Amino acid sequence: MRLPRSLKLPRSPLSGRALTAGAVAVATLMAGGSAAGAASAAERPAAVADAPDIPVANVKAHLAQLQSIATANGGNRAHGRPGYQASLDYVRAELDAAGFTTSLQEFTASGRTGYNLIADWPGGDADQVVMSGAHLDSVTSGPGINDNGSGSSAVLETALAVARSGYQPTKHLRFAWWGAEELGLVGSSHYVDSLGSADREKISGYLNFDMIGSPNPGYFVYDDDPTIEKTFKDYFAGLGITTEIETEGDGRSDHAPFKNAGVPVGGLFSGADYRKTSAQAAEWGGTVGEPFDPCYHSSCDTTANVDDTALDRNSDAIAYAVWELSQ
């Protein structure tokens, strides 16, 4: 997530079928790595949607790959640098092997060539596209495992779950990994600008995931499109988790170009450098007065900087929303 804040943009309503309150089951987590501890199978909601459980072990395996890539390439995965290219190659290879149609979109930022990766799942109504995305680049000062390896890896594993299940939704599914977000939403802005008005209107919703495994986590939901917002709130309500409206990152991530263009948007966030209040700690646990992510934009944003419980819950929420909104 980049640092500058922009003004909040107006809502764009999303039309679609009424959503039922329900939630996807939460995975049995890997041991360790989480101050809050692993989520248990007892969190499984009574009403379970068709969406699959997203194994947090798989998401963490992607994070380990991104960490290894950063370590081998100067400690970062920043735009225009070898670590970003290697991250792109890793994600694309996973998608190609799973049967997605992938493409790269090239752009230039700060004198360096950058790329967006777009992956389409065959089938579905091409005039109704449900799109999910996350930025793949880090800052130059660190490996960017929470920001935003967490969102990138969860979106990747959700896409792979689509392939494993052979899911054939009514709507068309598209996934994206953006470049140069940390330089000012450059990659996502380039993508939106490259679309004609007719193609923009075909996107029935864009879901954005930027920092979903913060080590002192909150559970924040974008309050942009009401239907998308309700979908995420229904999932967390099924787990008995109170959410708050996301304000810290408003306009600071890749949903903003879509929202500017009139595309309905929504998403999840677990917090950056704002500090957790006593009321939030009472709801979610964690440490009062400490940042949601003390390693935000720092060299310590490594695989040790991720809360397993938040990562698992948010990953499952992504799958839940993708399934619900595409049927």
Short mmCIF file of C-alpha atoms in Angstrom, two decimals:
data_model
loop_
_atom_site.label_atom_id
_atom_site.label_comp_id
_atom_site.label_asym_id
_atom_site.label_seq_id
_atom_site.Cartn_x
_atom_site.Cartn_y
_atom_site.Cartn_z
CA MET A 1 0.00 0.00 0.00
CA ARG A 2 1.38 3.36 -0.97
CA LEU A 3 1.75 6.26 1.47
CA PRO A 4 -0.17 9.27 -0.04
CA ARG A 5 -3.86 9.56 0.84
CA SER A 6 -6.44 10.68 -1.69
CA LEU A 7 -9.97 11.91 -1.10
CA LYS A 8 -12.77 9.43 -0.64
CA LEU A 9 -14.69 8.81 -3.83
CA PRO A 10 -18.47 8.42 -4.20
CA ARG A 11 -20.14 5.04 -4.07
CA SER A 12 -21.12 3.11 -7.18
CA PRO A 13 -23.98 0.66 -6.62
CA LEU A 14 -23.63 -2.90 -7.87
CA SER A 15 -26.69 -4.63 -9.19
CA GLY A 16 -27.01 -8.37 -8.70
CA ARG A 17 -28.92 -11.10 -7.02
CA ALA A 18 -29.69 -10.80 -3.34
CA LEU A 19 -26.99 -12.41 -1.24
CA THR A 20 -27.77 -14.80 1.56
CA ALA A 21 -26.05 -14.44 4.88
CA GLY A 22 -23.55 -17.22 5.20
CA ALA A 23 -19.86 -17.89 5.43
CA VAL A 24 -17.21 -20.24 4.24
CA ALA A 25 -15.52 -22.65 6.63
CA VAL A 26 -12.19 -21.61 8.12
CA ALA A 27 -9.23 -23.89 7.54
CA THR A 28 -7.32 -25.83 10.16
CA LEU A 29 -4.20 -23.68 10.38
CA MET A 30 -0.53 -24.42 10.51
CA ALA A 31 0.94 -24.17 13.98
CA GLY A 32 2.95 -21.12 14.99
CA GLY A 33 3.57 -17.74 13.43
CA SER A 34 0.51 -16.02 14.87
CA ALA A 35 0.34 -13.92 18.00
CA ALA A 36 -3.39 -14.55 18.14
CA GLY A 37 -2.95 -18.28 17.62
CA ALA A 38 -4.40 -20.48 14.92
CA ALA A 39 -8.09 -20.40 14.10
CA SER A 40 -9.85 -23.62 14.98
CA ALA A 41 -12.36 -25.69 13.10
CA ALA A 42 -14.86 -24.64 15.77
CA GLU A 43 -15.11 -21.31 13.90
CA ARG A 44 -16.91 -23.06 11.04
CA PRO A 45 -20.21 -21.18 10.49
CA ALA A 46 -23.50 -23.01 10.61
CA ALA A 47 -24.39 -21.87 7.07
CA VAL A 48 -21.64 -22.75 4.63
CA ALA A 49 -21.56 -21.36 1.12
CA ASP A 50 -20.44 -23.33 -1.90
CA ALA A 51 -17.02 -21.70 -1.79
CA PRO A 52 -14.11 -23.96 -0.81
CA ASP A 53 -11.97 -23.53 2.24
CA ILE A 54 -8.66 -21.89 1.31
CA PRO A 55 -5.86 -23.77 3.10
CA VAL A 56 -3.72 -21.22 4.91
CA ALA A 57 -0.75 -23.59 4.49
CA ASN A 58 -1.00 -23.08 0.72
CA VAL A 59 -1.16 -19.30 1.08
CA LYS A 60 1.86 -19.37 3.36
CA ALA A 61 3.74 -21.53 0.86
CA HIS A 62 3.29 -18.75 -1.71
CA LEU A 63 4.52 -16.23 0.84
CA ALA A 64 7.61 -18.36 1.44
CA GLN A 65 8.31 -18.33 -2.29
CA LEU A 66 7.99 -14.54 -2.42
CA GLN A 67 10.31 -14.24 0.58
CA SER A 68 12.90 -16.46 -1.11
CA ILE A 69 12.62 -14.37 -4.26
CA ALA A 70 13.21 -11.14 -2.33
CA THR A 71 16.12 -12.63 -0.41
CA ALA A 72 17.79 -13.69 -3.66
CA ASN A 73 17.22 -10.29 -5.29
CA GLY A 74 18.52 -7.56 -3.01
CA GLY A 75 15.87 -7.92 -0.30
CA ASN A 76 12.90 -6.58 -2.24
CA ARG A 77 10.40 -7.21 -5.02
CA ALA A 78 10.05 -3.61 -6.16
CA HIS A 79 8.88 -2.29 -9.53
CA GLY A 80 11.37 -2.65 -12.35
CA ARG A 81 13.76 -4.80 -10.31
CA PRO A 82 14.67 -8.48 -10.59
CA GLY A 83 12.63 -9.43 -7.54
CA TYR A 84 9.45 -8.16 -9.15
CA GLN A 85 10.10 -10.01 -12.38
CA ALA A 86 10.78 -13.24 -10.49
CA SER A 87 7.58 -12.78 -8.46
CA LEU A 88 5.63 -12.26 -11.68
CA ASP A 89 7.16 -15.37 -13.25
CA TYR A 90 6.26 -17.45 -10.19
CA VAL A 91 2.62 -16.37 -10.07
CA ARG A 92 2.16 -16.71 -13.83
CA ALA A 93 3.62 -20.22 -13.89
CA GLU A 94 1.19 -21.32 -11.17
CA LEU A 95 -1.76 -19.93 -13.11
CA ASP A 96 -0.68 -21.30 -16.48
CA ALA A 97 -0.30 -24.77 -15.00
CA ALA A 98 -3.83 -24.52 -13.56
CA GLY A 99 -5.44 -23.73 -16.91
CA PHE A 100 -5.87 -19.97 -16.79
CA THR A 101 -5.40 -17.74 -19.82
CA THR A 102 -2.71 -15.27 -18.72
CA SER A 103 -1.39 -12.09 -20.28
CA LEU A 104 1.08 -9.38 -19.35
CA GLN A 105 0.35 -5.69 -19.75
CA GLU A 106 3.46 -3.53 -20.05
CA PHE A 107 3.86 0.06 -18.82
CA THR A 108 6.62 2.44 -17.80
CA ALA A 109 7.04 4.13 -14.42
CA SER A 110 10.05 6.03 -13.02
CA GLY A 111 12.07 5.08 -16.09
CA ARG A 112 11.61 1.35 -15.55
CA THR A 113 9.41 -1.16 -17.35
CA GLY A 114 6.60 -2.62 -15.30
CA TYR A 115 3.98 -5.30 -15.82
CA ASN A 116 0.48 -6.20 -14.77
CA LEU A 117 -0.47 -9.87 -14.84
CA ILE A 118 -4.05 -10.66 -15.88
CA ALA A 119 -5.53 -14.17 -15.59
CA ASP A 120 -8.91 -15.19 -17.01
CA TRP A 121 -10.75 -18.37 -16.08
CA PRO A 122 -12.40 -19.81 -19.20
CA GLY A 123 -16.17 -19.54 -19.37
CA GLY A 124 -18.81 -17.38 -17.79
CA ASP A 125 -20.63 -14.39 -19.21
CA ALA A 126 -17.99 -12.06 -20.66
CA ASP A 127 -20.42 -9.16 -20.24
CA GLN A 128 -20.41 -9.71 -16.47
CA VAL A 129 -16.90 -9.87 -15.07
CA VAL A 130 -16.07 -10.37 -11.40
CA MET A 131 -12.48 -9.23 -10.95
CA SER A 132 -10.18 -9.71 -7.96
CA GLY A 133 -6.75 -8.13 -7.63
CA ALA A 134 -3.76 -7.31 -5.47
CA HIS A 135 -0.52 -5.46 -6.03
CA LEU A 136 2.51 -7.70 -6.40
CA ASP A 137 5.27 -5.12 -5.96
CA SER A 138 6.99 -4.24 -2.69
CA VAL A 139 8.77 -1.07 -1.66
CA THR A 140 12.53 -1.02 -2.23
CA SER A 141 13.22 -1.15 1.52
CA GLY A 142 11.87 -4.64 2.16
CA PRO A 143 10.43 -7.90 0.83
CA GLY A 144 6.81 -6.79 1.25
CA ILE A 145 5.38 -10.02 2.61
CA ASN A 146 2.34 -8.51 4.33
CA ASP A 147 2.37 -5.51 1.96
CA ASN A 148 1.40 -7.06 -0.31
CA GLY A 149 2.53 -10.63 -0.55
CA SER A 150 -0.45 -11.45 1.66
CA GLY A 151 -3.08 -10.14 -0.75
CA SER A 152 -1.22 -11.44 -3.79
CA SER A 153 -0.87 -14.94 -2.35
CA ALA A 154 -4.47 -15.17 -1.16
CA VAL A 155 -5.78 -14.07 -4.56
CA LEU A 156 -3.49 -16.60 -6.23
CA GLU A 157 -4.67 -19.44 -4.00
CA THR A 158 -8.30 -18.46 -4.58
CA ALA A 159 -7.69 -18.61 -8.33
CA LEU A 160 -6.08 -22.03 -7.95
CA ALA A 161 -9.07 -23.16 -5.88
CA VAL A 162 -11.32 -22.16 -8.79
CA ALA A 163 -9.26 -24.42 -11.04
CA ARG A 164 -9.12 -27.33 -8.57
CA SER A 165 -12.88 -27.29 -8.12
CA GLY A 166 -13.63 -26.89 -11.82
CA TYR A 167 -15.91 -24.02 -10.87
CA GLN A 168 -18.11 -22.79 -13.73
CA PRO A 169 -19.86 -19.63 -12.53
CA THR A 170 -22.50 -17.65 -14.36
CA LYS A 171 -20.21 -14.63 -14.53
CA HIS A 172 -16.69 -14.50 -15.92
CA LEU A 173 -13.81 -14.58 -13.43
CA ARG A 174 -10.70 -12.46 -13.86
CA PHE A 175 -7.76 -12.10 -11.49
CA ALA A 176 -5.02 -9.46 -11.56
CA TRP A 177 -1.64 -8.74 -9.97
CA TRP A 178 -0.67 -5.09 -10.29
CA GLY A 179 2.74 -3.55 -10.77
CA ALA A 180 4.05 -0.24 -9.38
CA GLU A 181 1.27 0.26 -6.84
CA GLU A 182 3.87 1.61 -4.44
CA LEU A 183 4.72 4.36 -6.94
CA GLY A 184 1.15 5.67 -7.04
CA LEU A 185 -1.22 2.98 -8.31
CA VAL A 186 0.53 3.09 -11.67
CA GLY A 187 -0.20 -0.43 -12.92
CA SER A 188 -3.88 -0.52 -12.01
CA SER A 189 -4.40 3.00 -13.35
CA HIS A 190 -2.80 1.95 -16.62
CA TYR A 191 -5.11 -1.05 -16.86
CA VAL A 192 -8.27 0.96 -16.22
CA ASP A 193 -7.17 3.69 -18.62
CA SER A 194 -6.56 1.09 -21.32
CA LEU A 195 -10.16 -0.13 -21.16
CA GLY A 196 -12.84 1.37 -23.34
CA SER A 197 -16.06 2.47 -21.68
CA ALA A 198 -17.82 -0.68 -22.88
CA ASP A 199 -15.20 -2.93 -21.29
CA ARG A 200 -15.29 -0.99 -18.02
CA GLU A 201 -19.07 -1.43 -17.89
CA LYS A 202 -18.64 -5.19 -18.20
CA ILE A 203 -16.83 -5.33 -14.83
CA SER A 204 -19.67 -5.94 -12.39
CA GLY A 205 -17.31 -5.68 -9.44
CA TYR A 206 -13.62 -5.27 -8.60
CA LEU A 207 -12.41 -6.74 -5.29
CA ASN A 208 -9.12 -5.44 -3.87
CA PHE A 209 -6.88 -7.10 -1.28
CA ASP A 210 -3.96 -5.09 0.07
CA MET A 211 -2.46 -6.18 3.43
CA ILE A 212 -4.65 -8.94 4.87
CA GLY A 213 -2.24 -10.60 7.33
CA SER A 214 -1.09 -7.76 9.58
CA PRO A 215 0.56 -9.05 12.78
CA ASN A 216 -1.64 -6.92 15.11
CA PRO A 217 -4.67 -7.30 12.87
CA GLY A 218 -7.96 -5.53 12.47
CA TYR A 219 -10.86 -6.66 10.32
CA PHE A 220 -11.73 -3.82 7.98
CA VAL A 221 -14.20 -3.89 5.07
CA TYR A 222 -14.39 -1.29 2.29
CA ASP A 223 -17.69 0.64 2.40
CA ASP A 224 -17.86 1.44 -1.31
CA ASP A 225 -20.33 -0.78 -3.12
CA PRO A 226 -23.11 -1.89 -0.72
CA THR A 227 -23.58 -5.37 -2.20
CA ILE A 228 -19.87 -6.21 -2.06
CA GLU A 229 -19.63 -4.72 1.41
CA LYS A 230 -22.55 -6.85 2.61
CA THR A 231 -20.98 -9.98 1.14
CA PHE A 232 -17.84 -9.57 3.23
CA LYS A 233 -19.78 -8.56 6.33
CA ASP A 234 -21.98 -11.64 5.98
CA TYR A 235 -18.91 -13.85 5.93
CA PHE A 236 -17.41 -12.34 9.08
CA ALA A 237 -20.79 -12.26 10.83
CA GLY A 238 -20.95 -16.00 10.25
CA LEU A 239 -17.76 -16.30 12.29
CA GLY A 240 -19.03 -13.97 14.98
CA ILE A 241 -16.40 -11.36 14.07
CA THR A 242 -17.22 -7.66 14.23
CA THR A 243 -15.84 -5.63 11.32
CA GLU A 244 -15.16 -1.93 10.92
CA ILE A 245 -15.32 0.30 7.89
CA GLU A 246 -11.90 0.67 6.26
CA THR A 247 -10.67 4.28 6.41
CA GLU A 248 -6.88 4.12 6.80
CA GLY A 249 -6.26 2.97 3.23
CA ASP A 250 -9.19 4.70 1.55
CA GLY A 251 -8.08 5.76 -1.93
CA ARG A 252 -4.55 4.50 -1.32
CA SER A 253 -4.72 1.18 -3.16
CA ASP A 254 -5.64 -0.29 -6.52
CA HIS A 255 -9.41 -0.07 -6.11
CA ALA A 256 -9.21 3.71 -6.53
CA PRO A 257 -8.72 3.79 -10.34
CA PHE A 258 -11.65 1.41 -10.78
CA LYS A 259 -13.82 3.46 -8.46
CA ASN A 260 -12.89 6.65 -10.31
CA ALA A 261 -14.05 4.98 -13.52
CA GLY A 262 -17.43 4.05 -12.06
CA VAL A 263 -16.72 0.36 -11.43
CA PRO A 264 -18.27 -1.03 -8.21
CA VAL A 265 -15.44 -1.88 -5.79
CA GLY A 266 -14.91 -3.52 -2.43
CA GLY A 267 -12.24 -5.27 -0.44
CA LEU A 268 -10.55 -6.20 2.82
CA PHE A 269 -7.72 -4.75 4.89
CA SER A 270 -6.06 -5.72 8.18
CA GLY A 271 -4.33 -2.41 8.96
CA ALA A 272 -1.03 -0.64 8.34
CA ASP A 273 0.60 2.05 10.51
CA TYR A 274 -2.47 3.27 12.39
CA ARG A 275 -2.48 2.16 16.03
CA LYS A 276 -4.96 -0.27 17.56
CA THR A 277 -7.39 1.27 20.03
CA SER A 278 -8.53 -0.30 23.27
CA ALA A 279 -11.98 -0.86 21.77
CA GLN A 280 -10.48 -2.63 18.77
CA ALA A 281 -8.28 -4.81 20.97
CA ALA A 282 -11.35 -5.75 23.00
CA GLU A 283 -13.06 -6.93 19.80
CA TRP A 284 -10.13 -8.55 18.00
CA GLY A 285 -7.36 -9.13 20.52
CA GLY A 286 -3.86 -7.86 19.94
CA THR A 287 -1.86 -5.02 21.45
CA VAL A 288 -3.39 -1.66 22.33
CA GLY A 289 -1.43 1.35 21.13
CA GLU A 290 0.73 -0.59 18.67
CA PRO A 291 0.46 -0.30 14.88
CA PHE A 292 -1.56 -2.93 13.07
CA ASP A 293 1.67 -3.59 11.14
CA PRO A 294 4.82 -2.33 12.94
CA CYS A 295 6.91 -3.42 9.92
CA TYR A 296 4.89 -1.45 7.36
CA HIS A 297 7.21 -0.45 4.48
CA SER A 298 10.23 -1.76 6.39
CA SER A 299 12.86 -4.45 5.97
CA CYS A 300 11.19 -6.50 8.74
CA ASP A 301 8.09 -7.10 6.57
CA THR A 302 9.07 -10.75 6.20
CA THR A 303 7.24 -14.06 6.60
CA ALA A 304 7.58 -13.53 10.37
CA ASN A 305 5.39 -10.42 10.00
CA VAL A 306 2.12 -12.25 9.27
CA ASP A 307 -0.71 -13.30 11.58
CA ASP A 308 -1.91 -16.76 10.53
CA THR A 309 -5.41 -16.29 11.87
CA ALA A 310 -6.06 -13.04 9.99
CA LEU A 311 -4.49 -14.45 6.84
CA ASP A 312 -6.69 -17.55 7.01
CA ARG A 313 -9.93 -15.72 7.71
CA ASN A 314 -9.35 -13.12 5.02
CA SER A 315 -8.30 -15.73 2.45
CA ASP A 316 -11.51 -17.67 3.08
CA ALA A 317 -13.49 -14.42 2.83
CA ILE A 318 -11.99 -13.79 -0.61
CA ALA A 319 -13.14 -17.17 -1.88
CA TYR A 320 -16.57 -16.66 -0.30
CA ALA A 321 -17.01 -13.33 -2.09
CA VAL A 322 -15.74 -14.64 -5.43
CA TRP A 323 -18.20 -17.53 -5.34
CA GLU A 324 -21.13 -15.46 -4.07
CA LEU A 325 -20.72 -12.56 -6.49
CA SER A 326 -20.11 -14.70 -9.59
CA GLN A 327 -23.08 -17.07 -9.37
#
